[in-house]
PDB file of C-alpha atoms in Angstrom:
ATOM      1  CA  UNK A   1       0.137  -0.149  -0.142  1.00  0.00           C
ATOM      2  CA  UNK A   2       2.709   2.314   1.193  1.00  0.00           C
ATOM      3  CA  UNK A   3       3.934   1.526  -2.942  1.00  0.00           C
ATOM      4  CA  UNK A   4       0.835   2.753  -4.627  1.00  0.00           C
ATOM      5  CA  UNK A   5       0.816   5.911  -2.334  1.00  0.00           C
ATOM      6  CA  UNK A   6       3.938   7.051  -3.319  1.00  0.00           C
ATOM      7  CA  UNK A   7       3.219   6.456  -6.735  1.00  0.00           C
ATOM      8  CA  UNK A   8      -0.088   8.142  -6.993  1.00  0.00           C
ATOM      9  CA  UNK A   9       1.052  10.955  -4.472  1.00  0.00           C
ATOM     10  CA  UNK A  10       1.451  14.855  -5.089  1.00  0.00           C
ATOM     11  CA  UNK A  11      -1.166  16.785  -5.797  1.00  0.00           C
ATOM     12  CA  UNK A  12      -0.996  16.351  -9.631  1.00  0.00           C
ATOM     13  CA  UNK A  13      -0.740  12.581  -9.907  1.00  0.00           C
ATOM     14  CA  UNK A  14      -3.441  12.007  -9.970  1.00  0.00           C
ATOM     15  CA  UNK A  15      -5.333  14.600 -12.267  1.00  0.00           C
ATOM     16  CA  UNK A  16      -2.207  13.533 -14.448  1.00  0.00           C
ATOM     17  CA  UNK A  17      -3.054  10.087 -14.468  1.00  0.00           C
ATOM     18  CA  UNK A  18      -6.692   9.976 -14.824  1.00  0.00           C
ATOM     19  CA  UNK A  19      -6.708  13.209 -17.741  1.00  0.00           C
ATOM     20  CA  UNK A  20      -4.595  10.914 -19.769  1.00  0.00           C
ATOM     21  CA  UNK A  21      -6.611   7.491 -19.286  1.00  0.00           C
ATOM     22  CA  UNK A  22      -9.896   9.380 -20.078  1.00  0.00           C
ATOM     23  CA  UNK A  23      -8.254  10.770 -23.447  1.00  0.00           C
ATOM     24  CA  UNK A  24      -6.516   7.850 -23.823  1.00  0.00           C
ATOM     25  CA  UNK A  25      -4.896   8.959 -27.000  1.00  0.00           C
ATOM     26  CA  UNK A  26      -1.832  10.310 -27.619  1.00  0.00           C
ATOM     27  CA  UNK A  27      -1.842  14.091 -25.350  1.00  0.00           C
ATOM     28  CA  UNK A  28       0.701  17.076 -26.412  1.00  0.00           C
ATOM     29  CA  UNK A  29       2.230  18.753 -23.625  1.00  0.00           C
ATOM     30  CA  UNK A  30       0.754  21.595 -23.955  1.00  0.00           C
ATOM     31  CA  UNK A  31      -2.249  20.159 -24.053  1.00  0.00           C
ATOM     32  CA  UNK A  32      -1.988  18.483 -20.836  1.00  0.00           C
ATOM     33  CA  UNK A  33      -0.839  21.289 -18.708  1.00  0.00           C
ATOM     34  CA  UNK A  34      -3.855  23.091 -20.328  1.00  0.00           C
ATOM     35  CA  UNK A  35      -6.378  20.136 -18.659  1.00  0.00           C
ATOM     36  CA  UNK A  36      -4.580  20.505 -15.260  1.00  0.00           C
ATOM     37  CA  UNK A  37      -3.794  23.797 -15.199  1.00  0.00           C
ATOM     38  CA  UNK A  38      -2.339  25.383 -13.307  1.00  0.00           C
ATOM     39  CA  UNK A  39       0.705  23.068 -12.632  1.00  0.00           C
ATOM     40  CA  UNK A  40       4.051  24.351 -13.289  1.00  0.00           C
ATOM     41  CA  UNK A  41       5.864  22.343 -16.710  1.00  0.00           C
ATOM     42  CA  UNK A  42       8.500  21.650 -13.949  1.00  0.00           C
ATOM     43  CA  UNK A  43       5.755  20.171 -12.007  1.00  0.00           C
ATOM     44  CA  UNK A  44       4.256  18.677 -15.285  1.00  0.00           C
ATOM     45  CA  UNK A  45       7.603  17.492 -16.226  1.00  0.00           C
ATOM     46  CA  UNK A  46       8.500  16.105 -13.238  1.00  0.00           C
ATOM     47  CA  UNK A  47       5.277  13.481 -12.578  1.00  0.00           C
ATOM     48  CA  UNK A  48       5.606  12.660 -16.760  1.00  0.00           C
ATOM     49  CA  UNK A  49       9.180  11.917 -16.514  1.00  0.00           C
ATOM     50  CA  UNK A  50       8.269   9.425 -13.209  1.00  0.00           C
ATOM     51  CA  UNK A  51       5.190   8.040 -14.628  1.00  0.00           C
ATOM     52  CA  UNK A  52       7.203   7.258 -17.702  1.00  0.00           C
ATOM     53  CA  UNK A  53       9.649   5.627 -15.597  1.00  0.00           C
ATOM     54  CA  UNK A  54       7.213   3.008 -14.126  1.00  0.00           C
ATOM     55  CA  UNK A  55       6.074   2.502 -16.980  1.00  0.00           C
ATOM     56  CA  UNK A  56       2.613   4.528 -16.981  1.00  0.00           C
ATOM     57  CA  UNK A  57       2.800   6.533 -19.854  1.00  0.00           C
ATOM     58  CA  UNK A  58       5.077   6.844 -22.592  1.00  0.00           C
ATOM     59  CA  UNK A  59       6.786   9.678 -24.747  1.00  0.00           C
ATOM     60  CA  UNK A  60       6.557   9.777 -27.991  1.00  0.00           C
ATOM     61  CA  UNK A  61       9.208  12.522 -29.685  1.00  0.00           C
ATOM     62  CA  UNK A  62       9.127  14.006 -33.030  1.00  0.00           C
ATOM     63  CA  UNK A  63      11.756  15.185 -35.220  1.00  0.00           C
ATOM     64  CA  UNK A  64      10.437  18.437 -36.453  1.00  0.00           C
ATOM     65  CA  UNK A  65      10.573  22.348 -36.365  1.00  0.00           C
ATOM     66  CA  UNK A  66       9.091  23.058 -33.690  1.00  0.00           C
ATOM     67  CA  UNK A  67       9.856  20.008 -32.045  1.00  0.00           C
ATOM     68  CA  UNK A  68       6.242  17.650 -30.496  1.00  0.00           C
ATOM     69  CA  UNK A  69       6.476  15.861 -27.495  1.00  0.00           C
ATOM     70  CA  UNK A  70       3.726  13.518 -27.205  1.00  0.00           C
ATOM     71  CA  UNK A  71       2.243  11.474 -23.837  1.00  0.00           C
ATOM     72  CA  UNK A  72      -0.074   8.623 -23.728  1.00  0.00           C
ATOM     73  CA  UNK A  73      -1.111   6.028 -20.625  1.00  0.00           C
ATOM     74  CA  UNK A  74       0.340   2.768 -21.395  1.00  0.00           C
ATOM     75  CA  UNK A  75      -1.617  -0.872 -20.880  1.00  0.00           C
ATOM     76  CA  UNK A  76      -0.463  -0.773 -17.838  1.00  0.00           C
ATOM     77  CA  UNK A  77      -0.973   2.645 -16.907  1.00  0.00           C
ATOM     78  CA  UNK A  78      -5.006   1.870 -18.321  1.00  0.00           C
ATOM     79  CA  UNK A  79      -5.013  -0.481 -15.092  1.00  0.00           C
ATOM     80  CA  UNK A  80      -5.392   1.986 -12.793  1.00  0.00           C
ATOM     81  CA  UNK A  81      -8.795   3.467 -14.525  1.00  0.00           C
ATOM     82  CA  UNK A  82     -11.322   1.305 -11.698  1.00  0.00           C
ATOM     83  CA  UNK A  83      -8.702   2.087  -8.929  1.00  0.00           C
ATOM     84  CA  UNK A  84      -9.035   5.729  -9.211  1.00  0.00           C
ATOM     85  CA  UNK A  85     -13.011   5.783 -10.135  1.00  0.00           C
ATOM     86  CA  UNK A  86     -13.622   3.800  -7.178  1.00  0.00           C
ATOM     87  CA  UNK A  87     -11.836   6.227  -5.232  1.00  0.00           C
ATOM     88  CA  UNK A  88     -13.541   8.725  -6.255  1.00  0.00           C
ATOM     89  CA  UNK A  89     -16.963   7.661  -6.339  1.00  0.00           C
ATOM     90  CA  UNK A  90     -15.344   7.505  -2.319  1.00  0.00           C
ATOM     91  CA  UNK A  91     -15.420  10.513  -2.329  1.00  0.00           C
ATOM     92  CA  UNK A  92     -18.709  11.110  -3.790  1.00  0.00           C
ATOM     93  CA  UNK A  93     -20.256   9.257  -1.856  1.00  0.00           C
ATOM     94  CA  UNK A  94     -18.278  10.960   2.048  1.00  0.00           C
ATOM     95  CA  UNK A  95     -17.631  14.389   1.040  1.00  0.00           C
ATOM     96  CA  UNK A  96     -20.457  15.862   3.188  1.00  0.00           C
ATOM     97  CA  UNK A  97     -18.893  13.368   6.120  1.00  0.00           C
ATOM     98  CA  UNK A  98     -15.953  14.455   5.912  1.00  0.00           C
ATOM     99  CA  UNK A  99     -14.270  17.066   8.587  1.00  0.00           C
ATOM    100  CA  UNK A 100     -13.381  20.195   8.249  1.00  0.00           C
ATOM    101  CA  UNK A 101      -9.416  20.760   8.293  1.00  0.00           C
ATOM    102  CA  UNK A 102      -9.759  23.261   9.970  1.00  0.00           C
ATOM    103  CA  UNK A 103      -8.477  22.609  13.757  1.00  0.00           C
ATOM    104  CA  UNK A 104     -11.303  24.573  15.762  1.00  0.00           C
ATOM    105  CA  UNK A 105     -11.096  24.506  20.326  1.00  0.00           C
ATOM    106  CA  UNK A 106     -12.995  22.544  21.672  1.00  0.00           C
TER     107      UNK A 106
END
């Protein structure tokens, strides 16, 4: 479980993965950045490199001017869909029961 949490930890990991899963087609970097705004270019690059190293995303570079780079979810990454869907469903069902993060004095 710790490894899974490490994989999807971070503010942007789930939105990036879920966007790639839902689209299930090649996505240009700039399109992905707009889809998960307001993520910075540096953070998106970091997350995509991590996902690529773990086999969740493929990166294709086209030798043209200007250079074009596309990202796509892999078959392994696609297997996360059911898990992420269930997490989203849990949040919808239980959101009103979650405590406000503001600490209240007793």
